[in-house]
Backbone as a printed PyTorch tensor [residue, N CA C, xyz], in Angstrom:
tensor([[[135.1210,  98.6370,  61.9140],
         [133.7660,  98.0940,  62.0570],
         [133.7390,  96.7270,  62.7420]],

        [[134.6180,  95.7470,  62.3400],
         [134.6320,  94.4700,  63.0530],
         [134.9120,  94.6280,  64.5500]],

        [[135.8180,  95.5830,  64.8730],
         [136.1300,  95.8050,  66.2830],
         [134.9140,  96.3250,  67.0390]],

        [[134.1480,  97.2210,  66.4130],
         [132.9400,  97.7390,  67.0500],
         [131.9200,  96.6370,  67.2720]],

        [[131.7810,  95.7410,  66.2780],
         [130.8440,  94.6300,  66.4310],
         [131.2860,  93.7070,  67.5590]],

        [[132.6030,  93.4900,  67.6400],
         [133.1340,  92.6450,  68.7040],
         [132.8260,  93.2430,  70.0810]],

        [[133.0190,  94.5520,  70.2160],
         [132.7250,  95.2080,  71.4920],
         [131.2430,  95.1380,  71.8230]],

        [[130.3920,  95.3260,  70.8050],
         [128.9500,  95.2530,  71.0300],
         [128.5470,  93.8510,  71.4640]],

        [[129.1290,  92.8400,  70.8320],
         [128.8340,  91.4590,  71.2190],
         [129.2830,  91.1850,  72.6540]],

        [[130.4460,  91.7120,  72.9940],
         [130.9640,  91.5160,  74.3480],
         [130.0530,  92.1600,  75.3840]],

        [[129.5700,  93.3580,  75.0980],
         [128.6580,  94.0410,  76.0180],
         [127.3470,  93.2840,  76.1560]],

        [[126.8380,  92.7690,  75.0370],
         [125.5970,  91.9930,  75.0900],
         [125.7940,  90.7260,  75.9110]],

        [[126.9280,  90.0600,  75.7240],
         [127.2060,  88.8650,  76.5100],
         [127.2810,  89.1840,  77.9970]],

        [[127.9310,  90.2790,  78.3240],
         [128.0430,  90.6730,  79.7320],
         [126.6690,  90.9110,  80.3370]],

        [[125.8260,  91.6160,  79.6080],
         [124.4890,  91.9060,  80.1040],
         [123.6770,  90.6240,  80.2690]],

        [[123.7850,  89.7180,  79.3160],
         [123.0620,  88.4560,  79.4110],
         [123.5310,  87.6450,  80.6090]],

        [[124.8350,  87.6340,  80.8580],
         [125.3710,  86.9000,  81.9990],
         [124.8700,  87.4960,  83.3030]],

        [[124.9040,  88.8120,  83.4100],
         [124.4650,  89.4840,  84.6360],
         [122.9940,  89.2020,  84.9060]],

        [[122.1640,  89.3370,  83.9030],
         [120.7290,  89.1390,  84.1060],
         [120.4010,  87.6690,  84.3570]],

        [[121.1360,  86.7770,  83.7050],
         [120.9500,  85.3490,  83.9800],
         [121.3460,  85.0350,  85.4190]],

        [[122.4110,  85.6620,  85.9020],
         [122.8670,  85.4250,  87.2710],
         [121.8650,  85.9410,  88.2880]],

        [[121.2960,  87.1110,  88.0480],
         [120.2970,  87.6610,  88.9680],
         [119.1110,  86.7140,  89.0740]],

        [[118.6320,  86.2280,  87.9270],
         [117.5090,  85.2950,  87.9200],
         [117.8750,  83.9830,  88.6050]],

        [[119.0710,  83.4630,  88.3020],
         [119.5060,  82.1940,  88.8960],
         [119.6260,  82.3070,  90.4120]],

        [[120.1340,  83.4190,  90.8950],
         [120.2410,  83.6200,  92.3370],
         [118.8680,  83.6930,  92.9860]],

        [[117.9560,  84.3810,  92.3360],
         [116.6070,  84.4920,  92.8890],
         [115.9170,  83.1360,  92.9480]],

        [[116.1290,  82.3090,  91.9330],
         [115.4380,  81.0230,  91.8560],
         [116.1850,  79.8970,  92.5640]],

        [[117.5150,  79.9620,  92.5570],
         [118.2850,  78.8410,  93.0840],
         [119.0730,  79.1160,  94.3360]],

        [[119.0970,  80.3590,  94.7930],
         [119.8440,  80.6810,  95.9980],
         [121.3130,  80.9430,  95.7170]],

        [[122.0630,  81.1720,  96.7700],
         [123.4480,  81.6140,  96.6390],
         [124.3830,  80.5270,  96.1120]],

        [[123.9620,  79.2640,  96.1610],
         [124.8560,  78.1680,  95.7560],
         [124.8270,  77.8940,  94.2550]],

        [[124.0760,  78.6740,  93.4880],
         [123.9810,  78.4030,  92.0560],
         [125.3820,  78.4690,  91.4260]],

        [[125.7700,  77.4390,  90.6620],
         [127.1250,  77.4090,  90.0950],
         [127.2700,  78.2980,  88.8680]],

        [[128.5020,  78.6610,  88.5530],
         [128.7640,  79.5180,  87.3940],
         [128.3700,  78.8520,  86.0900]],

        [[128.5250,  77.5250,  86.0010],
         [128.1630,  76.8850,  84.7410],
         [126.6630,  76.9430,  84.4900]],

        [[125.8630,  76.9770,  85.5600],
         [124.4110,  77.1380,  85.3960],
         [124.1000,  78.5570,  84.9260]],

        [[124.8220,  79.5320,  85.4510],
         [124.6300,  80.9110,  84.9950],
         [125.0080,  81.0330,  83.5230]],

        [[126.1280,  80.4090,  83.1340],
         [126.5470,  80.4410,  81.7310],
         [125.4990,  79.7860,  80.8350]],

        [[124.9620,  78.6500,  81.2950],
         [123.9360,  77.9630,  80.4930],
         [122.7110,  78.8450,  80.2870]],

        [[122.2620,  79.4890,  81.3510],
         [121.0920,  80.3590,  81.2530],
         [121.3620,  81.5410,  80.3290]],

        [[122.6090,  82.0290,  80.3310],
         [122.9530,  83.1770,  79.4960],
         [123.2080,  82.7840,  78.0490]],

        [[123.3440,  81.4910,  77.7990],
         [123.6110,  81.0240,  76.4400],
         [125.0450,  81.2640,  75.9940]],

        [[125.9770,  81.2250,  76.9410],
         [127.3930,  81.4240,  76.6210],
         [128.1960,  80.3000,  77.2680]],

        [[129.4370,  80.1760,  76.8690],
         [130.3250,  79.2020,  77.4780],
         [130.8930,  79.7120,  78.7890]],

        [[131.3030,  78.7800,  79.6480],
         [131.8550,  79.1770,  80.9410],
         [133.1160,  80.0190,  80.7620]],

        [[133.8610,  79.7760,  79.6770],
         [135.0680,  80.5700,  79.4270],
         [134.7200,  82.0390,  79.2100]],

        [[133.5680,  82.2900,  78.5840],
         [133.1340,  83.6750,  78.3710],
         [132.8440,  84.3650,  79.6870]],

        [[132.2520,  83.6380,  80.6190],
         [131.9660,  84.2060,  81.9400],
         [133.2680,  84.6180,  82.6240]],

        [[134.2460,  83.7230,  82.6170],
         [135.5250,  84.0500,  83.2580],
         [136.2460,  85.1920,  82.5360]],

        [[136.1400,  85.1910,  81.2080],
         [136.8220,  86.2350,  80.4470],
         [136.2170,  87.6120,  80.7230]],

        [[134.9120,  87.6640,  80.8650],
         [134.2450,  88.9510,  81.0770],
         [134.3280,  89.4370,  82.5250]],

        [[134.3470,  88.5040,  83.5020],
         [134.2200,  88.9210,  84.9030],
         [135.3360,  88.4190,  85.8150]],

        [[136.2020,  87.5670,  85.3280],
         [137.3360,  87.1190,  86.1260],
         [137.0500,  85.9340,  87.0240]],

        [[136.0220,  86.0460,  87.8670],
         [135.6670,  84.9530,  88.7600],
         [134.2250,  85.1450,  89.2230]],

        [[133.7870,  84.2780,  90.1320],
         [132.4050,  84.3480,  90.6060],
         [132.1160,  85.6750,  91.3030]],

        [[133.0540,  86.1430,  92.1200],
         [132.8410,  87.4150,  92.8050],
         [132.6570,  88.5550,  91.8160]],

        [[133.3820,  88.5030,  90.6960],
         [133.2210,  89.5330,  89.6710],
         [131.8260,  89.5310,  89.0810]],

        [[131.2730,  88.3360,  88.8620],
         [129.9000,  88.2260,  88.3630],
         [128.9300,  88.8170,  89.3800]],

        [[129.1020,  88.4420,  90.6510],
         [128.1830,  88.9070,  91.6970],
         [128.2600,  90.4230,  91.8500]],

        [[129.4630,  90.9810,  91.8050],
         [129.5940,  92.4420,  91.9290],
         [128.8880,  93.1520,  90.7730]],

        [[129.0220,  92.6090,  89.5700],
         [128.3390,  93.2050,  88.4160],
         [126.8280,  93.0790,  88.5630]],

        [[126.3720,  91.9450,  89.0890],
         [124.9360,  91.7510,  89.3180],
         [124.3950,  92.7910,  90.2920]],

        [[125.1190,  92.9680,  91.3970],
         [124.6220,  93.8920,  92.4070],
         [124.6660,  95.3240,  91.9140]],

        [[125.6740,  95.6700,  91.1240],
         [125.7490,  97.0030,  90.5310],
         [124.5320,  97.2600,  89.6450]],

        [[124.2090,  96.2820,  88.7980],
         [123.0370,  96.4130,  87.9230],
         [121.7580,  96.4810,  88.7380]],

        [[121.6290,  95.5800,  89.6980],
         [120.4330,  95.5470,  90.5280],
         [120.2710,  96.8480,  91.3170]],

        [[121.3570,  97.3280,  91.8890],
         [121.3090,  98.5700,  92.6510],
         [120.8620,  99.7290,  91.7620]],

        [[121.4390,  99.8090,  90.5630],
         [121.1270, 100.9030,  89.6460],
         [119.6580, 100.8880,  89.2350]],

        [[119.1320,  99.6980,  88.9900],
         [117.7790,  99.5930,  88.4450],
         [116.6880,  99.4940,  89.5090]],

        [[117.0050,  98.9250,  90.6700],
         [115.9620,  98.6200,  91.6400],
         [116.0630,  99.3860,  92.9640]],

        [[117.2520,  99.8440,  93.3210],
         [117.4240, 100.5140,  94.6150],
         [117.5850, 102.0250,  94.4500]],

        [[118.5180, 102.4250,  93.6120],
         [118.8110, 103.8480,  93.4470],
         [117.5930, 104.6870,  93.0720]],

        [[116.6800, 104.2020,  92.2000],
         [115.5080, 105.0290,  91.8470],
         [114.6620, 105.4210,  93.0470]],

        [[114.5840, 104.5670,  94.0700],
         [113.7890, 104.9110,  95.2550],
         [114.4450, 106.0480,  96.0390]],

        [[115.7680, 106.0360,  96.1140],
         [116.4600, 107.1320,  96.7910],
         [116.2740, 108.4360,  96.0270]],

        [[116.3410, 108.3620,  94.6920],
         [116.1640, 109.5620,  93.8740],
         [114.7350, 110.0870,  93.9540]],

        [[113.7610, 109.1660,  94.0350],
         [112.3590, 109.5730,  94.0790],
         [112.0370, 110.3690,  95.3360]],

        [[112.7930, 110.1440,  96.4140],
         [112.5270, 110.8590,  97.6610],
         [112.6550, 112.3640,  97.4870]],

        [[113.4770, 112.7990,  96.5410],
         [113.6590, 114.2320,  96.3060],
         [112.3800, 114.9030,  95.8020]],

        [[111.4910, 114.1240,  95.2000],
         [110.2780, 114.7040,  94.6120],
         [109.1260, 114.8060,  95.6050]],

        [[109.3090, 114.2930,  96.7990],
         [108.2300, 114.3110,  97.7810],
         [107.9990, 115.7170,  98.3170]],

        [[106.7330, 116.1000,  98.4460],
         [106.4050, 117.4130,  99.0050],
         [106.7970, 117.4850, 100.4790]],

        [[106.6490, 116.3740, 101.1770],
         [107.0260, 116.2810, 102.5900],
         [108.3070, 115.4560, 102.6600]],

        [[109.4540, 116.0690, 102.9910],
         [110.7150, 115.3180, 102.9740],
         [110.7610, 114.1760, 103.9800]],

        [[110.1090, 114.3240, 105.1110],
         [110.0820, 113.2130, 106.0730],
         [109.3450, 112.0200, 105.4800]],

        [[108.2040, 112.2910, 104.8660],
         [107.4480, 111.2220, 104.2260],
         [108.2440, 110.6190, 103.0680]],

        [[108.9530, 111.4800, 102.3510],
         [109.7760, 110.9930, 101.2520],
         [110.8470, 110.0260, 101.7350]],

        [[111.4810, 110.3420, 102.8620],
         [112.4750, 109.4430, 103.4390],
         [111.8450, 108.1150, 103.8480]],

        [[110.7020, 108.1930, 104.5010],
         [110.0290, 106.9790, 104.9640],
         [109.6550, 106.0720, 103.7970]],

        [[109.1050, 106.6700, 102.7420],
         [108.6950, 105.8750, 101.5910],
         [109.8930, 105.2780, 100.8660]],

        [[110.9740, 106.0420, 100.7650],
         [112.1700, 105.5350, 100.0950],
         [112.7700, 104.3620, 100.8680]],

        [[112.8870, 104.4960, 102.1850],
         [113.4510, 103.4150, 102.9820],
         [112.5840, 102.1680, 102.9160]],

        [[111.2630, 102.3590, 102.9460],
         [110.3610, 101.2220, 102.8600],
         [110.4970, 100.4860, 101.5410]],

        [[110.5600, 101.2370, 100.4550],
         [110.6880, 100.6240,  99.1370],
         [112.0330,  99.9260,  98.9760]],

        [[113.0940, 100.5190,  99.5160],
         [114.4280,  99.9150,  99.4260],
         [114.4690,  98.6110, 100.2150]],

        [[113.8990,  98.6190, 101.4060],
         [113.8570,  97.3860, 102.1940],
         [113.0630,  96.3110, 101.4700]],

        [[111.9340,  96.6860, 100.8940],
         [111.0970,  95.7130, 100.1760],
         [111.8700,  95.0350,  99.0540]],

        [[112.5430,  95.8330,  98.2420],
         [113.2150,  95.2510,  97.0760],
         [114.4410,  94.4450,  97.4860]],

        [[115.1920,  94.8780,  98.4920],
         [116.3350,  94.1010,  98.9530],
         [115.8830,  92.8040,  99.6080]],

        [[114.8050,  92.8690, 100.3690],
         [114.3090,  91.6690, 101.0430],
         [113.8050,  90.6340, 100.0460]],

        [[113.2990,  91.1010,  98.9140],
         [112.7860,  90.1870,  97.8970],
         [113.8980,  89.4820,  97.1350]],

        [[115.1340,  89.9380,  97.2940],
         [116.2780,  89.3430,  96.6040],
         [117.3730,  89.0220,  97.6270]],

        [[116.9920,  88.2550,  98.6290],
         [117.9220,  87.9950,  99.7270],
         [119.1440,  87.1910,  99.2900]],

        [[118.9630,  86.2990,  98.3210],
         [120.1120,  85.5110,  97.8520],
         [121.1530,  86.4160,  97.2080]],

        [[120.6960,  87.3590,  96.3800],
         [121.6230,  88.3020,  95.7650],
         [122.2770,  89.1710,  96.8290]],

        [[121.4990,  89.5960,  97.8080],
         [122.0400,  90.4260,  98.8850],
         [123.1280,  89.6780,  99.6530]],

        [[122.8670,  88.4090,  99.9570],
         [123.8550,  87.6030, 100.6750],
         [125.1120,  87.3960,  99.8340]],

        [[124.9040,  87.0530,  98.5570],
         [126.0490,  86.8300,  97.6710],
         [126.8510,  88.1160,  97.4850]],

        [[126.1670,  89.2470,  97.3630],
         [126.8550,  90.5280,  97.1930],
         [127.6690,  90.8810,  98.4210]],

        [[127.1300,  90.5850,  99.5820],
         [127.8570,  90.8280, 100.8270],
         [129.1330,  89.9920, 100.8710]],

        [[129.0190,  88.7230, 100.5010],
         [130.1740,  87.8280, 100.5370],
         [131.2230,  88.2050,  99.4860]],

        [[130.7750,  88.8020,  98.3800],
         [131.6940,  89.1670,  97.2970],
         [132.3030,  90.5480,  97.4780]],

        [[131.9540,  91.2350,  98.5580],
         [132.4890,  92.5680,  98.7920],
         [131.9190,  93.6030,  97.8460]],

        [[130.6300,  93.4450,  97.4780],
         [130.0170,  94.3490,  96.5070],
         [129.5340,  95.6550,  97.1250]],

        [[129.5400,  95.7530,  98.4490],
         [129.0800,  96.9790,  99.1030],
         [130.2380,  97.9650,  99.1520]],

        [[130.3910,  98.7030,  98.0690],
         [131.5340,  99.5940,  97.9140],
         [131.2000, 101.0090,  98.3700]],

        [[132.2390, 101.8020,  98.5380],
         [132.0610, 103.1980,  98.9340],
         [131.2510, 103.9580,  97.8860]],

        [[131.5040, 103.6890,  96.6020],
         [130.7930, 104.4230,  95.5570],
         [129.3000, 104.1190,  95.5840]],

        [[128.9210, 102.8610,  95.8560],
         [127.4950, 102.5280,  95.9590],
         [126.8700, 103.2190,  97.1600]],

        [[127.5890, 103.2340,  98.2800],
         [127.0650, 103.8950,  99.4640],
         [126.8480, 105.3820,  99.2050]],

        [[127.7750, 106.0040,  98.4990],
         [127.6420, 107.4310,  98.2070],
         [126.4680, 107.6920,  97.2650]],

        [[126.2490, 106.7900,  96.3220],
         [125.0990, 106.9490,  95.4220],
         [123.7910, 106.8120,  96.1820]],

        [[123.7650, 105.9380,  97.1620],
         [122.5930, 105.7910,  98.0220],
         [122.4150, 107.0320,  98.8980]],

        [[123.5430, 107.5190,  99.4310],
         [123.4720, 108.5860, 100.4090],
         [123.2420, 109.9650,  99.8500]],

        [[123.7480, 110.2310,  98.6430],
         [123.6690, 111.5950,  98.1170],
         [122.2430, 112.1120,  97.9980]],

        [[121.3370, 111.4140,  97.3070],
         [119.9640, 111.9370,  97.2000],
         [119.2370, 111.9460,  98.5360]],

        [[119.4590, 110.9230,  99.3670],
         [118.8010, 110.9120, 100.6640],
         [119.3660, 111.9960, 101.5690]],

        [[120.6440, 112.3350, 101.3810],
         [121.2290, 113.4160, 102.1590],
         [120.5680, 114.7430, 101.8790]],

        [[120.2350, 114.9890, 100.6200],
         [119.5320, 116.2250, 100.2650],
         [118.1600, 116.2900, 100.9350]],

        [[117.4470, 115.1610, 100.9060],
         [116.1070, 115.1150, 101.5000],
         [116.1990, 115.2360, 103.0150]],

        [[117.1790, 114.5580, 103.5980],
         [117.3760, 114.6490, 105.0460],
         [117.6700, 116.0820, 105.4660]],

        [[118.5300, 116.7680, 104.7350],
         [118.8600, 118.1540, 105.0720],
         [117.6200, 119.0420, 105.0070]],

        [[116.7720, 118.8120, 104.0050],
         [115.5340, 119.5780, 103.8780],
         [114.6140, 119.3030, 105.0670]],

        [[114.4820, 118.0210, 105.4360],
         [113.6370, 117.6670, 106.5820],
         [114.1610, 118.2890, 107.8700]],

        [[115.4820, 118.3520, 108.0090],
         [116.0640, 118.9600, 109.2070],
         [115.8340, 120.4670, 109.2320]],

        [[115.9380, 121.1150, 108.0810],
         [115.6690, 122.5630, 108.0290],
         [114.2330, 122.8690, 108.4300]],

        [[113.3230, 121.9730, 108.0910],
         [111.9030, 122.1800, 108.4240],
         [111.5530, 121.6910, 109.8270]],

        [[112.5040, 121.1240, 110.5330],
         [112.2360, 120.6350, 111.8760],
         [111.4070, 119.3650, 111.9110]],

        [[111.4840, 118.5600, 110.8550],
         [110.6640, 117.3560, 110.7570],
         [111.3730, 116.1160, 111.2800]],

        [[112.6790, 116.1790, 111.3760],
         [113.4610, 115.0660, 111.9260],
         [114.5150, 115.6450, 112.8600]],

        [[115.1170, 114.8100, 113.6660],
         [116.1080, 115.2910, 114.6140],
         [117.3220, 115.8610, 113.8810]],

        [[117.9060, 116.8820, 114.4700],
         [118.9670, 117.6280, 113.8120],
         [120.2830, 116.8620, 113.7460]],

        [[120.4680, 115.8620, 114.6130],
         [121.7350, 115.1430, 114.6390],
         [121.6730, 113.8170, 113.8680]],

        [[120.6370, 113.6420, 113.0620],
         [120.5000, 112.4210, 112.2610],
         [121.4560, 112.4730, 111.0680]],

        [[122.1110, 111.3560, 110.7670],
         [123.0250, 111.2460, 109.6410],
         [122.4670, 110.3090, 108.5880]],

        [[122.9410, 110.4540, 107.3670],
         [122.5220, 109.5480, 106.3010],
         [122.8930, 108.1180, 106.6530]],

        [[124.0350, 107.9300, 107.2720],
         [124.4440, 106.5760, 107.6500],
         [123.4590, 105.9520, 108.6190]],

        [[122.7360, 106.7850, 109.4040],
         [121.7050, 106.2560, 110.2930],
         [120.5460, 105.6680, 109.4840]],

        [[120.2350, 106.2980, 108.3550],
         [119.1790, 105.7770, 107.4850],
         [119.5910, 104.4310, 106.8970]],

        [[120.8590, 104.3480, 106.4790],
         [121.3650, 103.0800, 105.9580],
         [121.3180, 102.0000, 107.0360]],

        [[121.6280, 102.3710, 108.2720],
         [121.5920, 101.4080, 109.3700],
         [120.1730, 100.9000, 109.6060]],

        [[119.1750, 101.7730, 109.4230],
         [117.7840, 101.3380, 109.5660],
         [117.4340, 100.2550, 108.5490]],

        [[117.9210, 100.4310, 107.3320],
         [117.6900,  99.4220, 106.3020],
         [118.3250,  98.1030, 106.7180]],

        [[119.5710,  98.1530, 107.1750],
         [120.2940,  96.9500, 107.5810],
         [119.5880,  96.2580, 108.7420]],

        [[119.2010,  97.0280, 109.7440],
         [118.5550,  96.4380, 110.9170],
         [117.1990,  95.8360, 110.5610]],

        [[116.4550,  96.4860, 109.6810],
         [115.1660,  95.9350, 109.2690],
         [115.3460,  94.6370, 108.5020]],

        [[116.3330,  94.5940, 107.6170],
         [116.6010,  93.3630, 106.8730],
         [116.9580,  92.2220, 107.8190]],

        [[117.5790,  92.5410, 108.9480],
         [117.9710,  91.5140, 109.9050],
         [116.7670,  90.8740, 110.5840]],

        [[115.6040,  91.5150, 110.5300],
         [114.4070,  90.9440, 111.1690],
         [113.6640,  89.9870, 110.2520]],

        [[114.0790,  89.8900, 109.0050],
         [113.3590,  89.0580, 108.0440],
         [113.8760,  87.6350, 108.0950]],

        [[112.9950,  86.7130, 108.4110],
         [113.3690,  85.3110, 108.5020],
         [113.2650,  84.6060, 107.1640]],

        [[113.5640,  83.3130, 107.1300],
         [113.5560,  82.5620, 105.8780],
         [112.1730,  82.2920, 105.3140]],

        [[111.1250,  82.5130, 106.1140],
         [109.7790,  82.1580, 105.6470],
         [109.0890,  83.2800, 104.8880]],

        [[109.6340,  84.4770, 104.8990],
         [108.9680,  85.5380, 104.1590],
         [109.2050,  86.9080, 104.7410]],

        [[108.4180,  87.8800, 104.2520],
         [108.6500,  89.2750, 104.5780],
         [107.7140,  89.8200, 105.6470]],

        [[106.8390,  88.9810, 106.2110],
         [105.8450,  89.4790, 107.1430],
         [106.4890,  90.1990, 108.3130]],

        [[105.9910,  91.4040, 108.6040],
         [106.4040,  92.1220, 109.7950],
         [107.5420,  93.0960, 109.6140]],

        [[108.2270,  93.0590, 108.4640],
         [109.4070,  93.9150, 108.3470],
         [109.0410,  95.3940, 108.3310]],

        [[107.8870,  95.7340, 107.7610],
         [107.4830,  97.1430, 107.7470],
         [107.1850,  97.6390, 109.1650]],

        [[106.7070,  96.7700, 110.0310],
         [106.4660,  97.1520, 111.4220],
         [107.7620,  97.6230, 112.0680]],

        [[108.8370,  96.8530, 111.8680],
         [110.0960,  97.1850, 112.5160],
         [110.7450,  98.4260, 111.8990]],

        [[110.5750,  98.6020, 110.5880],
         [111.0930,  99.8220, 109.9740],
         [110.3490, 101.0380, 110.5070]],

        [[109.0350, 100.9030, 110.6880],
         [108.2450, 102.0070, 111.2400],
         [108.7050, 102.3540, 112.6550]],

        [[108.9640, 101.3270, 113.4540],
         [109.4530, 101.5750, 114.8080],
         [110.7910, 102.3050, 114.7920]],

        [[111.6820, 101.8680, 113.9100],
         [112.9910, 102.5120, 113.8060],
         [112.8590, 103.9510, 113.3150]],

        [[112.0530, 104.1440, 112.2750],
         [111.9430, 105.4810, 111.6990],
         [111.2600, 106.4520, 112.6630]],

        [[110.3990, 105.9280, 113.5290],
         [109.7510, 106.7960, 114.5100],
         [110.7840, 107.4590, 115.4150]],

        [[111.9390, 106.8320, 115.5740],
         [113.0020, 107.4110, 116.3910],
         [113.6960, 108.5950, 115.7590]],

        [[113.3470, 108.9360, 114.5080],
         [113.9530, 110.0980, 113.8580],
         [113.2210, 111.3870, 114.1790]],

        [[112.1300, 111.3010, 114.9080],
         [111.3790, 112.5280, 115.2270],
         [112.2520, 113.4860, 116.0410]],

        [[112.0160, 114.7950, 115.8890],
         [112.8380, 115.7740, 116.6150],
         [112.8580, 115.5050, 118.1160]],

        [[114.0270, 115.6790, 118.6970],
         [114.1860, 115.4520, 120.1310],
         [115.2950, 116.3550, 120.6510]],

        [[115.1180, 116.8190, 121.8790],
         [116.1590, 117.6420, 122.4980],
         [117.2770, 116.7840, 123.0820]],

        [[117.0160, 115.4950, 123.2780],
         [118.0490, 114.5990, 123.8160],
         [118.9830, 114.1980, 122.6790]],

        [[120.2710, 114.4800, 122.7920],
         [121.1950, 114.1810, 121.6950],
         [121.4510, 112.6840, 121.5600]],

        [[121.7410, 112.2800, 120.3430],
         [122.1390, 110.9020, 120.0890],
         [123.5830, 110.6810, 120.5350]],

        [[123.9260, 109.4800, 120.9380],
         [125.3500, 109.1780, 121.1680],
         [126.1180, 109.3480, 119.8610]],

        [[127.4120, 109.5890, 119.9240],
         [128.1900, 109.7840, 118.6990],
         [128.2820, 108.4890, 117.8940]],

        [[128.5420, 108.5910, 116.5810],
         [128.7560, 107.3920, 115.7660],
         [129.9410, 106.5880, 116.2920]],

        [[130.0050, 105.3130, 115.9240],
         [131.0450, 104.4220, 116.4340],
         [132.4400, 104.9270, 116.1220]],

        [[132.7110, 105.2120, 114.8490],
         [134.0020, 105.7530, 114.4420],
         [133.7840, 106.6620, 113.2500]],

        [[134.4750, 107.7830, 113.1630],
         [134.3470, 108.6430, 111.9890],
         [134.7370, 107.8860, 110.7330]],

        [[133.8730, 107.9640, 109.7300],
         [134.1890, 107.3630, 108.4390],
         [133.8220, 105.9090, 108.3180]],

        [[133.4600, 105.2390, 109.4150],
         [133.0980, 103.8310, 109.3250],
         [131.6070, 103.7140, 109.1000]],

        [[131.2170, 102.8530, 108.1990],
         [129.8010, 102.6780, 107.9180],
         [129.3890, 101.2460, 108.2150]],

        [[128.0920, 101.0410, 108.2810],
         [127.5540,  99.7400, 108.6200],
         [127.2260,  98.9870, 107.3440]],

        [[127.6840,  97.7510, 107.2390],
         [127.3450,  96.9270, 106.0820],
         [126.3580,  95.8560, 106.5060]],

        [[125.5830,  95.2890, 105.5610],
         [124.6310,  94.2450, 105.9180],
         [125.2810,  93.0240, 106.5210]],

        [[126.5910,  92.8920, 106.3770],
         [127.2750,  91.7400, 106.9630],
         [127.5530,  91.9410, 108.4410]],

        [[127.3510,  93.2010, 108.9200],
         [127.7110,  93.4990, 110.2870],
         [129.2120,  93.5020, 110.4820]],

        [[129.9590,  93.8170, 109.4170],
         [131.4150,  93.7720, 109.4560],
         [131.9720,  95.0790, 108.9410]],

        [[133.2910,  95.2780, 109.1170],
         [133.9230,  96.4660, 108.5820],
         [133.9520,  96.3630, 107.0660]],

        [[133.5950,  97.4440, 106.3470],
         [133.5340,  97.3950, 104.8920],
         [134.9140,  97.3480, 104.2680]],

        [[134.9330,  97.0130, 102.9780],
         [136.1980,  96.9980, 102.2360],
         [136.7360,  98.4040, 102.0030]],

        [[135.8150,  99.3510, 101.8600],
         [136.2250, 100.7440, 101.6450],
         [135.6100, 101.5950, 102.7410]],

        [[136.2700, 102.6610, 103.0900],
         [135.7570, 103.5440, 104.1320],
         [134.9850, 104.6800, 103.5060]],

        [[133.7990, 104.9110, 104.0540],
         [132.9490, 105.9650, 103.5120],
         [133.3460, 107.2940, 104.1160]],

        [[132.8520, 108.3500, 103.4770],
         [133.1340, 109.6790, 104.0090],
         [132.3990, 109.8840, 105.3240]],

        [[132.9750, 110.6860, 106.1950],
         [132.2970, 111.0400, 107.4290],
         [131.4170, 112.2480, 107.1820]],

        [[131.0790, 112.9640, 108.2520],
         [130.2230, 114.1470, 108.1850],
         [128.8050, 113.7220, 107.8910]],

        [[127.9850, 114.6440, 107.4320],
         [126.5600, 114.4170, 107.3740],
         [126.1520, 113.4640, 106.2720]],

        [[126.9530, 113.2190, 105.2750],
         [126.5740, 112.2640, 104.2450],
         [126.8750, 110.8440, 104.6590]],

        [[127.3640, 110.6190, 105.8360],
         [127.5140, 109.2870, 106.3880],
         [128.9200, 108.8320, 106.4280]]])
């Protein structure tokens, strides 16, 4: 029983640290120190290091939580759309909105190497199902890949300046309009298995090739 209580306390501390870090990043930007995160969580700095190892460990846990709660549901919701093309458009728009609203976390996650293959696959799997349905119905071009959808998110985020979110939906709409069926084939992807990260750099892990990106 004492061991179970200890584990429960440890899990609660981890959750408090993660949520305190997400809030601190949103309010204070990427430079927020670990001791400020510990203070907000109501724990000692030693607890932060013990639970997460270092700052990058905290950021990776933050992005995992944020992705699970704020990004992944939009990808899953696309499966319920009666029109799969519309479902894709709405999912991408919602994902861009939520990522753009937490740019400090996005920047910190990029620097900490939080964009892992497993997260990309979780993003791609539900959208891949919707994309395949849209392609069967002739609603989008047949040579479109899930990784192309991820690239649209990245490119749209790149248009957002420091003053706010104005105009980002315009650019996403322009990009998504290019998914309409066309007889002209797309050029091949840059390299099999390589995916695009928001950093514009090669990722830490290589994603699967083929239609899931």
